[in-house]
PDB file of C-alpha atoms in Angstrom:
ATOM      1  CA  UNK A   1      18.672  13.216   6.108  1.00  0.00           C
ATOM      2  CA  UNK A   2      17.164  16.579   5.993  1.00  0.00           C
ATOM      3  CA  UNK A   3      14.038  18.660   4.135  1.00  0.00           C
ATOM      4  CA  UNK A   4      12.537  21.281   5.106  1.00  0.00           C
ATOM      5  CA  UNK A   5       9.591  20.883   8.018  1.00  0.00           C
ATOM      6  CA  UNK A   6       6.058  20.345   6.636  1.00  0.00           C
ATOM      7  CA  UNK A   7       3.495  23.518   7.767  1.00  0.00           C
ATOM      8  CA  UNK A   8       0.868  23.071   5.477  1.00  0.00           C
ATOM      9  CA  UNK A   9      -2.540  21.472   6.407  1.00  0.00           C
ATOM     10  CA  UNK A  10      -2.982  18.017   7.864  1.00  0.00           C
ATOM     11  CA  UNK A  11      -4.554  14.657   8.070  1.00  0.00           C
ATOM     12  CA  UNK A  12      -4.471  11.848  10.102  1.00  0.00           C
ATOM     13  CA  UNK A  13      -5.184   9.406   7.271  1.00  0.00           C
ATOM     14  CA  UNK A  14      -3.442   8.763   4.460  1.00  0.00           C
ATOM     15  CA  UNK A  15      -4.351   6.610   1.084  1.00  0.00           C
ATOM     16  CA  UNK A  16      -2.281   5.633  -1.389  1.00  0.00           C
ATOM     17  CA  UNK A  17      -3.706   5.038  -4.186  1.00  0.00           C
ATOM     18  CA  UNK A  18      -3.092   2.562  -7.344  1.00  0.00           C
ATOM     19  CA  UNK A  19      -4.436   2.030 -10.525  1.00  0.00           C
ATOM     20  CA  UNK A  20      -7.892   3.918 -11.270  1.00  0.00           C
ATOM     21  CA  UNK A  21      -8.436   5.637  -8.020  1.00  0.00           C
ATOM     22  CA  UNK A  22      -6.148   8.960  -8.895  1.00  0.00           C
ATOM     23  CA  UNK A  23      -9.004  11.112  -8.211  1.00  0.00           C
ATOM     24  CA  UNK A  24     -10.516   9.292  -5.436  1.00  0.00           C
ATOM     25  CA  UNK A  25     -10.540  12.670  -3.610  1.00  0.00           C
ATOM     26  CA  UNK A  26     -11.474  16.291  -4.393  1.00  0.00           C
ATOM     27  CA  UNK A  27      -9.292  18.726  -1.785  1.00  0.00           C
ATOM     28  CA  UNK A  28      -6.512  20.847  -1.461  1.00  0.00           C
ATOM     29  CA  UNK A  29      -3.172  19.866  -3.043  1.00  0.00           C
ATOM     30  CA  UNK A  30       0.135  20.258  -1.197  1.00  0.00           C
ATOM     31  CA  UNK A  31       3.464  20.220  -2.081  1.00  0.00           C
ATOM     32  CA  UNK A  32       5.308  17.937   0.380  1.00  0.00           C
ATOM     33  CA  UNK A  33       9.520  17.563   0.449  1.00  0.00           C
ATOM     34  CA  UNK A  34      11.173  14.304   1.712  1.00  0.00           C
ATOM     35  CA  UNK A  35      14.883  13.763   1.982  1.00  0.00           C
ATOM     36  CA  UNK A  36      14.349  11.159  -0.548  1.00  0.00           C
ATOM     37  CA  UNK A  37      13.180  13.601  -3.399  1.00  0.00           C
ATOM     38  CA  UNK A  38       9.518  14.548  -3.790  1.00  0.00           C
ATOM     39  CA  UNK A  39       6.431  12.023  -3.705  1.00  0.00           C
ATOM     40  CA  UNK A  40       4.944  10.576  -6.578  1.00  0.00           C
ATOM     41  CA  UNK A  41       3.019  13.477  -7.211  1.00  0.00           C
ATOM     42  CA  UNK A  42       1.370  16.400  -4.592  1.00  0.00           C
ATOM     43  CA  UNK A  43      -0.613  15.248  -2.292  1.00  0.00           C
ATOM     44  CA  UNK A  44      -4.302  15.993  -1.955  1.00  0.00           C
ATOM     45  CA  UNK A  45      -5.908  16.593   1.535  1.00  0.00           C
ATOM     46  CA  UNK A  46      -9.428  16.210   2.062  1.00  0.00           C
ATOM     47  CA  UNK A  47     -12.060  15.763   4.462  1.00  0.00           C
ATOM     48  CA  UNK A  48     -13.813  12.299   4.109  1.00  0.00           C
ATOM     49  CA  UNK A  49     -16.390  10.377   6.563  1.00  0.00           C
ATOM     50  CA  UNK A  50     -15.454  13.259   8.927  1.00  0.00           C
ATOM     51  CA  UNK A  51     -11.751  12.559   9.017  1.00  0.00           C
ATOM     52  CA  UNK A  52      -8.933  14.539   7.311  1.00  0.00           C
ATOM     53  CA  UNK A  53      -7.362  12.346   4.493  1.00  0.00           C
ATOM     54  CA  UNK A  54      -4.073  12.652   2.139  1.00  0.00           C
ATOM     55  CA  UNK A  55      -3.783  10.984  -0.533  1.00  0.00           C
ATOM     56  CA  UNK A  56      -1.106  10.401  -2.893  1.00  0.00           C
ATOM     57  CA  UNK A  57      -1.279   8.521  -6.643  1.00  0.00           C
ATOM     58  CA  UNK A  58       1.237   6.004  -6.332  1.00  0.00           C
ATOM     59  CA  UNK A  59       2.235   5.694  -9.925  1.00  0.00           C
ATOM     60  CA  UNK A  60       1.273   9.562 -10.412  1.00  0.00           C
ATOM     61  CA  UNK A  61      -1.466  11.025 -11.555  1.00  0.00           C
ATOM     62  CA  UNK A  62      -0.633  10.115 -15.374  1.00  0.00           C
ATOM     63  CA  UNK A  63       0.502   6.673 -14.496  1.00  0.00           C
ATOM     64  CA  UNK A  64       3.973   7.557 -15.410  1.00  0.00           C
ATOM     65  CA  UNK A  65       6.362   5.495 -12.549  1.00  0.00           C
ATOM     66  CA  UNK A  66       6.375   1.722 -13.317  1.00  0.00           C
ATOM     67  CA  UNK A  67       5.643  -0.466 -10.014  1.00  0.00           C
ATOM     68  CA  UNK A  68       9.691  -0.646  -9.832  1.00  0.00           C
ATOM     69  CA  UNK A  69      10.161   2.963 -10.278  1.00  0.00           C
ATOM     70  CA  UNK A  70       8.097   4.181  -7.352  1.00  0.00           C
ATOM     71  CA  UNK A  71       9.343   6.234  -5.258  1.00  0.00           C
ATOM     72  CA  UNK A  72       7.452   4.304  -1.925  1.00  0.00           C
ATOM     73  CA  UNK A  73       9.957   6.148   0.423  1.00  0.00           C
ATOM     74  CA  UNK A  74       9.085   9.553  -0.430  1.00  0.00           C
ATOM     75  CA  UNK A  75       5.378   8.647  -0.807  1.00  0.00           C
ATOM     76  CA  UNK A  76       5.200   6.822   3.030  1.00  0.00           C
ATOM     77  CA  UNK A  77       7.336  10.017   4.610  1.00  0.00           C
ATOM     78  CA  UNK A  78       5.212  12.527   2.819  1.00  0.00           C
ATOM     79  CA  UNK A  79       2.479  10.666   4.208  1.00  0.00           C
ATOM     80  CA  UNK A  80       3.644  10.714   7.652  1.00  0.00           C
ATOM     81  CA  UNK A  81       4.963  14.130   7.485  1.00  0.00           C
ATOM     82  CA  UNK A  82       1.351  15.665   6.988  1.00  0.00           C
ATOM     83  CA  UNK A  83       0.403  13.759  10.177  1.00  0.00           C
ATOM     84  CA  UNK A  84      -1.218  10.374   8.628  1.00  0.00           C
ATOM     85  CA  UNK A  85      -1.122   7.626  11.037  1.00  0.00           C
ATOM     86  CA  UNK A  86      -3.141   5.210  10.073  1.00  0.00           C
ATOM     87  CA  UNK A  87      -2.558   4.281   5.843  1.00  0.00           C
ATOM     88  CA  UNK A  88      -4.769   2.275   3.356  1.00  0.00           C
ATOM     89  CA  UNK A  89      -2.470   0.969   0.512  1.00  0.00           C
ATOM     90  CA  UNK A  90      -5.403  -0.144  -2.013  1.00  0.00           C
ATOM     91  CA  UNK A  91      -3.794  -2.904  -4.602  1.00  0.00           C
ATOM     92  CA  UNK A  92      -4.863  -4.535  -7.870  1.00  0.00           C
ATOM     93  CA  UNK A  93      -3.788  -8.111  -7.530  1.00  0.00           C
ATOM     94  CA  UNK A  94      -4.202 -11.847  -9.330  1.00  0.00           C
ATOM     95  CA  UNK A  95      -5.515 -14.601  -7.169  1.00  0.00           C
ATOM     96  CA  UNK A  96      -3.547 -17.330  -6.649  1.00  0.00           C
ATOM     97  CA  UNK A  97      -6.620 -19.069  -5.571  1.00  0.00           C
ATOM     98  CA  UNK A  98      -9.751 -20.148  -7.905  1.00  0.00           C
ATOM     99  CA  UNK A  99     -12.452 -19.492  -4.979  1.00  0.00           C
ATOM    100  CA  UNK A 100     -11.428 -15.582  -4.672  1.00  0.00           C
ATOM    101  CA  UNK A 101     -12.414 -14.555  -8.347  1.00  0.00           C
ATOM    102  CA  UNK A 102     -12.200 -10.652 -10.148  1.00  0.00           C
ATOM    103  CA  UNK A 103     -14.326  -8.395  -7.672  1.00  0.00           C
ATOM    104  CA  UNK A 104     -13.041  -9.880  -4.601  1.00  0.00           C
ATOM    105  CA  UNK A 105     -11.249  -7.940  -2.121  1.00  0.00           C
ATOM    106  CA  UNK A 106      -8.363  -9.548  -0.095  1.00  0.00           C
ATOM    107  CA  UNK A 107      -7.460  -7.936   3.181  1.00  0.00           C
ATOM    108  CA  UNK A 108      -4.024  -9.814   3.830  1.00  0.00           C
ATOM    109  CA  UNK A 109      -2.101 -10.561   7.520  1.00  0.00           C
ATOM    110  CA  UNK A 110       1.031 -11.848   5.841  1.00  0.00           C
ATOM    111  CA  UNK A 111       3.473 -10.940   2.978  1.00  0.00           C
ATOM    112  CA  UNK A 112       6.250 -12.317   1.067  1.00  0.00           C
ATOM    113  CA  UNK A 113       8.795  -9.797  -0.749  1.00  0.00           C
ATOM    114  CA  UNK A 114      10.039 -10.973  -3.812  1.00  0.00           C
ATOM    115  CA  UNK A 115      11.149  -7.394  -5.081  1.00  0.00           C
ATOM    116  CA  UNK A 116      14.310  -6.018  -5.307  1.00  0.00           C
ATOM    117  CA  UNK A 117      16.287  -3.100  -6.495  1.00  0.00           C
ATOM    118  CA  UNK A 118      14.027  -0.677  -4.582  1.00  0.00           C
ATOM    119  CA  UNK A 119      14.428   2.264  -1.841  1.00  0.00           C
ATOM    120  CA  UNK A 120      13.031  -0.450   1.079  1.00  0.00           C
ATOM    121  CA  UNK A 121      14.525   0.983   3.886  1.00  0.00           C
ATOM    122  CA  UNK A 122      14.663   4.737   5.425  1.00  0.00           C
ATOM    123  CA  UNK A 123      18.091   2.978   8.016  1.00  0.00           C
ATOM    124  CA  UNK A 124      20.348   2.681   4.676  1.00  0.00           C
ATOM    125  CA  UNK A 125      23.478   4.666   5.552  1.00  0.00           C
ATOM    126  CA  UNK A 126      26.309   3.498   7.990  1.00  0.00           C
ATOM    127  CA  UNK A 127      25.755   4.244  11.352  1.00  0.00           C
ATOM    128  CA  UNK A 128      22.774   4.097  13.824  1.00  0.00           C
ATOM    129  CA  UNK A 129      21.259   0.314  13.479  1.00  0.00           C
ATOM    130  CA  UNK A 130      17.647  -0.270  14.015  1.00  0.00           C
ATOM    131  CA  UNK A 131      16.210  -3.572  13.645  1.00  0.00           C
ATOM    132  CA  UNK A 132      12.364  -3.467  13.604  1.00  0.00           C
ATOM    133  CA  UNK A 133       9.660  -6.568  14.455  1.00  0.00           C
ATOM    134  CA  UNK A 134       7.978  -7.824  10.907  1.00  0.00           C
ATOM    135  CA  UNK A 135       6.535 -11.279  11.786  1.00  0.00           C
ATOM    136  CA  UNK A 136       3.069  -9.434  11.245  1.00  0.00           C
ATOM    137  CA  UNK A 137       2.878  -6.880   8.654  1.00  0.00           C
ATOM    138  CA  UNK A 138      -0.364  -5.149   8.606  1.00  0.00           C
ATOM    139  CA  UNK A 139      -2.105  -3.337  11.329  1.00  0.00           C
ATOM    140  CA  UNK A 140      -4.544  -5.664  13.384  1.00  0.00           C
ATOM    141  CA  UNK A 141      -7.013  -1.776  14.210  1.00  0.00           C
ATOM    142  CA  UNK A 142      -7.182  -1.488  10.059  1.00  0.00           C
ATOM    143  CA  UNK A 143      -7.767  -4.752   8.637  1.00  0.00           C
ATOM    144  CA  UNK A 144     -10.446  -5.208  11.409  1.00  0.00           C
ATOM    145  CA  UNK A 145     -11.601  -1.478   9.813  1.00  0.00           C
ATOM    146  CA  UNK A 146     -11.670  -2.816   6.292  1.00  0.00           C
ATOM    147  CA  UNK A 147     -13.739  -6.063   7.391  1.00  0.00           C
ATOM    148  CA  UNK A 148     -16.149  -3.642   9.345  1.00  0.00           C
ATOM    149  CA  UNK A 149     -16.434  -1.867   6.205  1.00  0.00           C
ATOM    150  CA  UNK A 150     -17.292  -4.844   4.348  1.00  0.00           C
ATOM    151  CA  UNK A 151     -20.179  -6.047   5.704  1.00  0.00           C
ATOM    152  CA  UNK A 152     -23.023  -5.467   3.776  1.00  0.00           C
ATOM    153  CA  UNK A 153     -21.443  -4.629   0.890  1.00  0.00           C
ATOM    154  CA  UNK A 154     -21.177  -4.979  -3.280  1.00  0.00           C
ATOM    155  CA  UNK A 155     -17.859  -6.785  -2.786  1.00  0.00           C
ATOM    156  CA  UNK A 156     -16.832  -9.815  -1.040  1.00  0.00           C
ATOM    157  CA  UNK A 157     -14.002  -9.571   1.538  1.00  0.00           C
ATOM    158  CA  UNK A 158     -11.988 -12.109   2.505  1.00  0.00           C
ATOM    159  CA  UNK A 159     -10.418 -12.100   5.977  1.00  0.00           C
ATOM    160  CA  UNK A 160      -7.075 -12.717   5.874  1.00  0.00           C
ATOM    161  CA  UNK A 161      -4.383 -14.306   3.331  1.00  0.00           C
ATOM    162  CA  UNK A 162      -0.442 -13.763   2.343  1.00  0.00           C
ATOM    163  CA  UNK A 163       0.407 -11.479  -0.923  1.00  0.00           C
ATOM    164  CA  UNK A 164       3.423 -12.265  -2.424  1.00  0.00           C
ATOM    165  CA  UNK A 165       5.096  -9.167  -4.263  1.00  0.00           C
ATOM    166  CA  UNK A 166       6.848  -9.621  -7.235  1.00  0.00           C
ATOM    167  CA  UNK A 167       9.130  -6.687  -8.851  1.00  0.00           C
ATOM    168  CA  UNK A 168       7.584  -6.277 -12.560  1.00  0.00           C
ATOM    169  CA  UNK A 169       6.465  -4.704 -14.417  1.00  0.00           C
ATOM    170  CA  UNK A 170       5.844  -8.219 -16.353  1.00  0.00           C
ATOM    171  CA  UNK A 171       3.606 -10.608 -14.826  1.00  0.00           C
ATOM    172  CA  UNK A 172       4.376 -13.982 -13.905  1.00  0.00           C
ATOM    173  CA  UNK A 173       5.388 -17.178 -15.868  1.00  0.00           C
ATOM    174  CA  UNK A 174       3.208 -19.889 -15.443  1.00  0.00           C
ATOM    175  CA  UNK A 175       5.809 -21.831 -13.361  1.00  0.00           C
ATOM    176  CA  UNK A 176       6.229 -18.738 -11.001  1.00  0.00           C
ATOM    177  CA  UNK A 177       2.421 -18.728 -10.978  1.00  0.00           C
ATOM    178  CA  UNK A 178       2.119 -22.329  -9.922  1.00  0.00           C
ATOM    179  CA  UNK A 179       5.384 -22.072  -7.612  1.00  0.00           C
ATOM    180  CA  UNK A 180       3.320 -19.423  -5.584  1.00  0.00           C
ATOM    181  CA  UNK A 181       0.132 -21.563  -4.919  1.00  0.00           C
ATOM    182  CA  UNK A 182       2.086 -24.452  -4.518  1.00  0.00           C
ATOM    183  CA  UNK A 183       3.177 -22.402  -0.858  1.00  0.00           C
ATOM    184  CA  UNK A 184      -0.131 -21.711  -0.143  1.00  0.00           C
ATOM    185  CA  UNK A 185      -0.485 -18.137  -1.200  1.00  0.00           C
ATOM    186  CA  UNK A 186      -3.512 -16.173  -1.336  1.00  0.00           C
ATOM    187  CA  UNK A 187      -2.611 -13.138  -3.939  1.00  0.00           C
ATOM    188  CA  UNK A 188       0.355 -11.518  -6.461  1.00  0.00           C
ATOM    189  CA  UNK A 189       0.856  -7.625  -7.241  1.00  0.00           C
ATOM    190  CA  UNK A 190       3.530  -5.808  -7.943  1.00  0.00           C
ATOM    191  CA  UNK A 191       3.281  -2.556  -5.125  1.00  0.00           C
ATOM    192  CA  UNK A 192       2.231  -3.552  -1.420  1.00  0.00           C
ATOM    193  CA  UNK A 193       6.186  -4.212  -0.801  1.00  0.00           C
ATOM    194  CA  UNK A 194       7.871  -1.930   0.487  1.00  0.00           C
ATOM    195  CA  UNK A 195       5.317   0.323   1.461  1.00  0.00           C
ATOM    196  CA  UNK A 196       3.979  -1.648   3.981  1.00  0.00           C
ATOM    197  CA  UNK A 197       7.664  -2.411   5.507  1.00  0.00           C
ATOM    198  CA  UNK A 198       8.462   1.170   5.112  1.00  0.00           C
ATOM    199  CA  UNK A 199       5.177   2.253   7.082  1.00  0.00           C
ATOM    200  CA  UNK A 200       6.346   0.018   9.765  1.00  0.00           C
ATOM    201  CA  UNK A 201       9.868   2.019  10.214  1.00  0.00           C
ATOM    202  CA  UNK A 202       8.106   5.063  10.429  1.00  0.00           C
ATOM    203  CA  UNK A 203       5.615   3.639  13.251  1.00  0.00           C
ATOM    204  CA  UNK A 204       2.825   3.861  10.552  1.00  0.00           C
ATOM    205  CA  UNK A 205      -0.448   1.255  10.752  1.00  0.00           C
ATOM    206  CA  UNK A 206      -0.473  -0.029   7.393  1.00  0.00           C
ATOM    207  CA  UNK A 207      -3.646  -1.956   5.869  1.00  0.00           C
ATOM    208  CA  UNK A 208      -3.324  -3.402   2.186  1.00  0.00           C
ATOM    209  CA  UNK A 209      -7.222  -3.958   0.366  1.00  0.00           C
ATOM    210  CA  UNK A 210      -5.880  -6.063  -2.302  1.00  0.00           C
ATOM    211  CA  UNK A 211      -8.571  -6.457  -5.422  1.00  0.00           C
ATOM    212  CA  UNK A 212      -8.553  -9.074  -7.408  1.00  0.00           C
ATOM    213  CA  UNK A 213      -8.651  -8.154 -10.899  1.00  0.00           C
ATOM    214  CA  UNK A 214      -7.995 -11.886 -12.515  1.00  0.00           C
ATOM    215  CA  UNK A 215      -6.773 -15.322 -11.827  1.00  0.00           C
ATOM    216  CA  UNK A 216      -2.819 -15.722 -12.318  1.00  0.00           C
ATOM    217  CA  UNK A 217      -0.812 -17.820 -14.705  1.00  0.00           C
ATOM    218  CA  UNK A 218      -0.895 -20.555 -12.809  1.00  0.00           C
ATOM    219  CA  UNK A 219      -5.216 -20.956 -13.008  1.00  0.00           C
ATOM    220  CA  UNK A 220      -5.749 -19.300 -16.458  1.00  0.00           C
ATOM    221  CA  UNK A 221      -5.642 -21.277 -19.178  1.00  0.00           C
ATOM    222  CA  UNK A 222      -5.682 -19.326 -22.161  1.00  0.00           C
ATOM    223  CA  UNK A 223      -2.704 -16.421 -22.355  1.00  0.00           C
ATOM    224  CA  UNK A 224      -2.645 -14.942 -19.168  1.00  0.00           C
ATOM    225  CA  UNK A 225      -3.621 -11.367 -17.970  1.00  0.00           C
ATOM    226  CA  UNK A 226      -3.332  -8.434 -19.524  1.00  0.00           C
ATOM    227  CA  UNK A 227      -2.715  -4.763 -18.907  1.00  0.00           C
ATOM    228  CA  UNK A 228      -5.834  -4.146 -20.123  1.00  0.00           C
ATOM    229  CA  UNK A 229      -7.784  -6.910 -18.456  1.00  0.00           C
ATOM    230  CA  UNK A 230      -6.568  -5.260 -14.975  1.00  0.00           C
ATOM    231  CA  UNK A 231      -7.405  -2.293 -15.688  1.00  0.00           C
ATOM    232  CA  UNK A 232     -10.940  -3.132 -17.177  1.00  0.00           C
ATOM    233  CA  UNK A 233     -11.818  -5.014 -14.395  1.00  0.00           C
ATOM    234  CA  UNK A 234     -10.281  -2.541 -11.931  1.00  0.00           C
ATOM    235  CA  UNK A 235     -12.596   0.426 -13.607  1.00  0.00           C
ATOM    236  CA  UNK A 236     -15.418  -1.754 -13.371  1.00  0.00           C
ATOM    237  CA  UNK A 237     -15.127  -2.152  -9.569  1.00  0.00           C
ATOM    238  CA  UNK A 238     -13.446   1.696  -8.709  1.00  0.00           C
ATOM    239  CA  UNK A 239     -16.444   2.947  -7.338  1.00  0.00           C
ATOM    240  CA  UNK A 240     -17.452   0.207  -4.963  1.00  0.00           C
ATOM    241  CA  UNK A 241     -13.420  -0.289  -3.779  1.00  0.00           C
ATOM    242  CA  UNK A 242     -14.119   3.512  -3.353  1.00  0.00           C
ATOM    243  CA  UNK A 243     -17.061   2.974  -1.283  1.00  0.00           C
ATOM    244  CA  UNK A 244     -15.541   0.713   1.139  1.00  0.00           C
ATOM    245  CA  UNK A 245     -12.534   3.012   1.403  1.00  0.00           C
ATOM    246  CA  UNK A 246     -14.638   6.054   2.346  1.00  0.00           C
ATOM    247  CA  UNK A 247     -16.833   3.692   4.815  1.00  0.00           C
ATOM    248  CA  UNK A 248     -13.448   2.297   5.908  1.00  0.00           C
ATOM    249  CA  UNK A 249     -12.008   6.023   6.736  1.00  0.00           C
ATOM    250  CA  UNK A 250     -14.838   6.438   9.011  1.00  0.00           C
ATOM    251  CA  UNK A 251     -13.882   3.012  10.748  1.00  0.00           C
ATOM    252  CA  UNK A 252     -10.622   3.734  11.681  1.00  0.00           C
ATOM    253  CA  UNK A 253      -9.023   4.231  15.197  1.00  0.00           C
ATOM    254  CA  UNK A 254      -8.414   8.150  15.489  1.00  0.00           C
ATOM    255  CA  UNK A 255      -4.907   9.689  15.827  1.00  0.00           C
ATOM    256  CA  UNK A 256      -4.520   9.398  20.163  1.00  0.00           C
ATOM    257  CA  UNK A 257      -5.934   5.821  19.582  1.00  0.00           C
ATOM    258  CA  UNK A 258      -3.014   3.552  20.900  1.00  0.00           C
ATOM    259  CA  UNK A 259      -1.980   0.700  18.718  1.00  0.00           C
ATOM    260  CA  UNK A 260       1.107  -1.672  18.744  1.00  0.00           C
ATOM    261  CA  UNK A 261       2.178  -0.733  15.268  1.00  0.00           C
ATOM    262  CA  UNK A 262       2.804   3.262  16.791  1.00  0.00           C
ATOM    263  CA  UNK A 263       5.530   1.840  19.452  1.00  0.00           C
ATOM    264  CA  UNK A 264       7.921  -0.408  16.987  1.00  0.00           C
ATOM    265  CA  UNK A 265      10.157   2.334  17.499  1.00  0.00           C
ATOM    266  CA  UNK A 266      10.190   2.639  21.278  1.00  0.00           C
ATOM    267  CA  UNK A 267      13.667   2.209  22.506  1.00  0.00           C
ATOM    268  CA  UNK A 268      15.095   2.046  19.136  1.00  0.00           C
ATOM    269  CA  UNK A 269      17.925   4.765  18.779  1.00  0.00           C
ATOM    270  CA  UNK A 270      17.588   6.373  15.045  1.00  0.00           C
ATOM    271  CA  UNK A 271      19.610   7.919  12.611  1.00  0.00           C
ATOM    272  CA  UNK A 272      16.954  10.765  11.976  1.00  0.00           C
ATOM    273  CA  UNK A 273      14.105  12.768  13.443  1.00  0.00           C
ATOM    274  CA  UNK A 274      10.340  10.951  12.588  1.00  0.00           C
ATOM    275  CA  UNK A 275       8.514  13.661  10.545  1.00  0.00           C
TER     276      UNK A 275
END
C-alpha cells in the first residue's frame, strides 16, 4: 500500500461525524490521500477546547455515501495520517431498550457486527498476518471522557451498553428488532462497524456517542422509524451532542498520554508502514 506522505497541518483528535453535524467545525480544509482512495470528503482541522481537531463527514458533506458505501478505511487512515490519536465516532442509533428514549446518549463498551460487504480490514492482501485483541472495543481513556463530559448536562448519558451494527441502508424488521433485545442489546445503527475495528488496527482509541433518535421495530408500535424521524430528532438535539463533543475534546488524554489501545500493535509484524 502506498500514498503519498501527509505534510499538511495536524491534530491529535479526530471526529467523525454522522448525520447533522457536517459543519460541526469551522477550520482549515485539507486534502488527505490514503492507499484506499480519498476520504469521504476533505478534512477540516480546527482548534477546539484548546486541542487541534480533524474532522471528516462520514457520509460527505452532501450526504451522498449510503452507510454501506462508506469508505471507513480511507476516513480512519486519513484520520490517523494527520496525527489523530484519540477518535469520537458520534452515531444516530434506535434503542433497543424502552428506558433509553430519543435524546439519550449511549456511550457503548461492547459491539456486535452484523455488516458485511465492507472494506473492514487494512491486513486484506496475502502475506504478513496480524491478528489483533477485540474482546473490548472502545477506548476505556474516551468513554470515561464522554461520561466526564456528561455530567451536568442537557442530555442523559448512559454508561455503558452493546450496539449491534446492521448493514442498511433499510432499517430493521420487527423480528430482527425483537431478535436483538431478546440478546440483551442496548442500541442499532448502521456506521460504528468497522470504524471502530479499523481504529483498533491502526492503534487508534476509538469512543462511539451513540444518540438515540427513536425506539426500534421491536418497541414501536405503529410503522416504525423513518428517515425523517432520525433526522428530525437528530437536528433537534445537534447542538447539545455538539456541546458534549466540544466539552468532551477538552477531556481527552493528550497525544504522549499512554493508553492500552496505542500498543495493540506492539510485536505485531505488518504488511505496511502506520501513517
Amino acid at each position: 500500500m502506498t500514498s503519498q506522505p501527509y505534510a499538511g497541518p495536524r491534530a491529535d483528535i479526530g471526529i467523525i461525524g454522522g448525520s447533522g453535524l457536517y459543519s460541526l467545525l469551522d477550520g482549515e480544509t485539507v486534502e488527505v490521500e490514503t492507499p484506499f482512495g480519498p476520504p469521504s470528503d476533505p478534512l477540516t482541522i480546527a482548534e477546539v477546547a484548546g486541542r487541534r481537531v480533524a474532522f471528516v463527514p462520514r457520509h460527505g458533506l452532501d450526504h451522498r455515501f449510503p452507510p454501506h458505501r462508506v469508505n471507513y478505511r480511507a476516513n480512519v487512515w486519513a484520520l490517523r495520517a494527520v496525527g489523530a490519536r484519540q477518535v469520537l465516532g458520534p452515531c444516530a442509533v434506535g434503542s433497543l431498550k424502552p428506558e433509553n428514549g430519543a435524546g439519550t446518549v449511549v456511550v457503548p463498551d461492547q459491539l456486535v457486527d452484523r455488516t458485511w460487504g465492507r472494506g473492514h480490514t487494512f491486513f486484506d492482501e496475502p502475506g504478513t498476518v496480524a491478528h489483533l485483541p477485540f474482546a473490548d472495543p472502545y477506548c476505556p481513556q474516551g468513554r470515561a471522557a464522554v461520561l466526564a463530559a456528561g455530567v451536568g448536562g442537557d442530555l442523559p448519558v448512559v454508561d455503558g451498553g452493546t450496539i449491534v451494527v446492521i448493514n442498511g441502508p433499510r432499517f430493521s424488521s420487527r423480528a430482527e428488532s425483537l431478535w436483538h433485545q431478546a440478546q440483551g442489546w442496548s442500541v442499532v445503527g448502521m456506521t460504528a462497524a468497522p470504524e471502530v475495528s479499523l481504529a483498533r488496527e491502526l492503534s487508534l482509541c476509538f469512543t462511539t456517542t451513540a444518540l438515540v433518535t427513536d425506539l426500534d421495530a421491536g418497541l414501536e408500535h405503529g410503522e416504525g422509524v423513518t428517515h425523517e424521524e432520525v433526522l428530525r430528532v437528530f437536528g433537534e438535539n445537534i447542538h447539545k451532542v455538539r456541546d458534549l463533543l466540544i466539552a468532551t475534546v477538552g477531556r481527552l488524554p493528550g497525544p504522549d498520554d499512554d493508553c492500552r489501545c496505542r500498543h495493540v500493535l506492539d510485536g505485531q509484524p505488518l504488511p505496511f508502514e502506520l501513517p
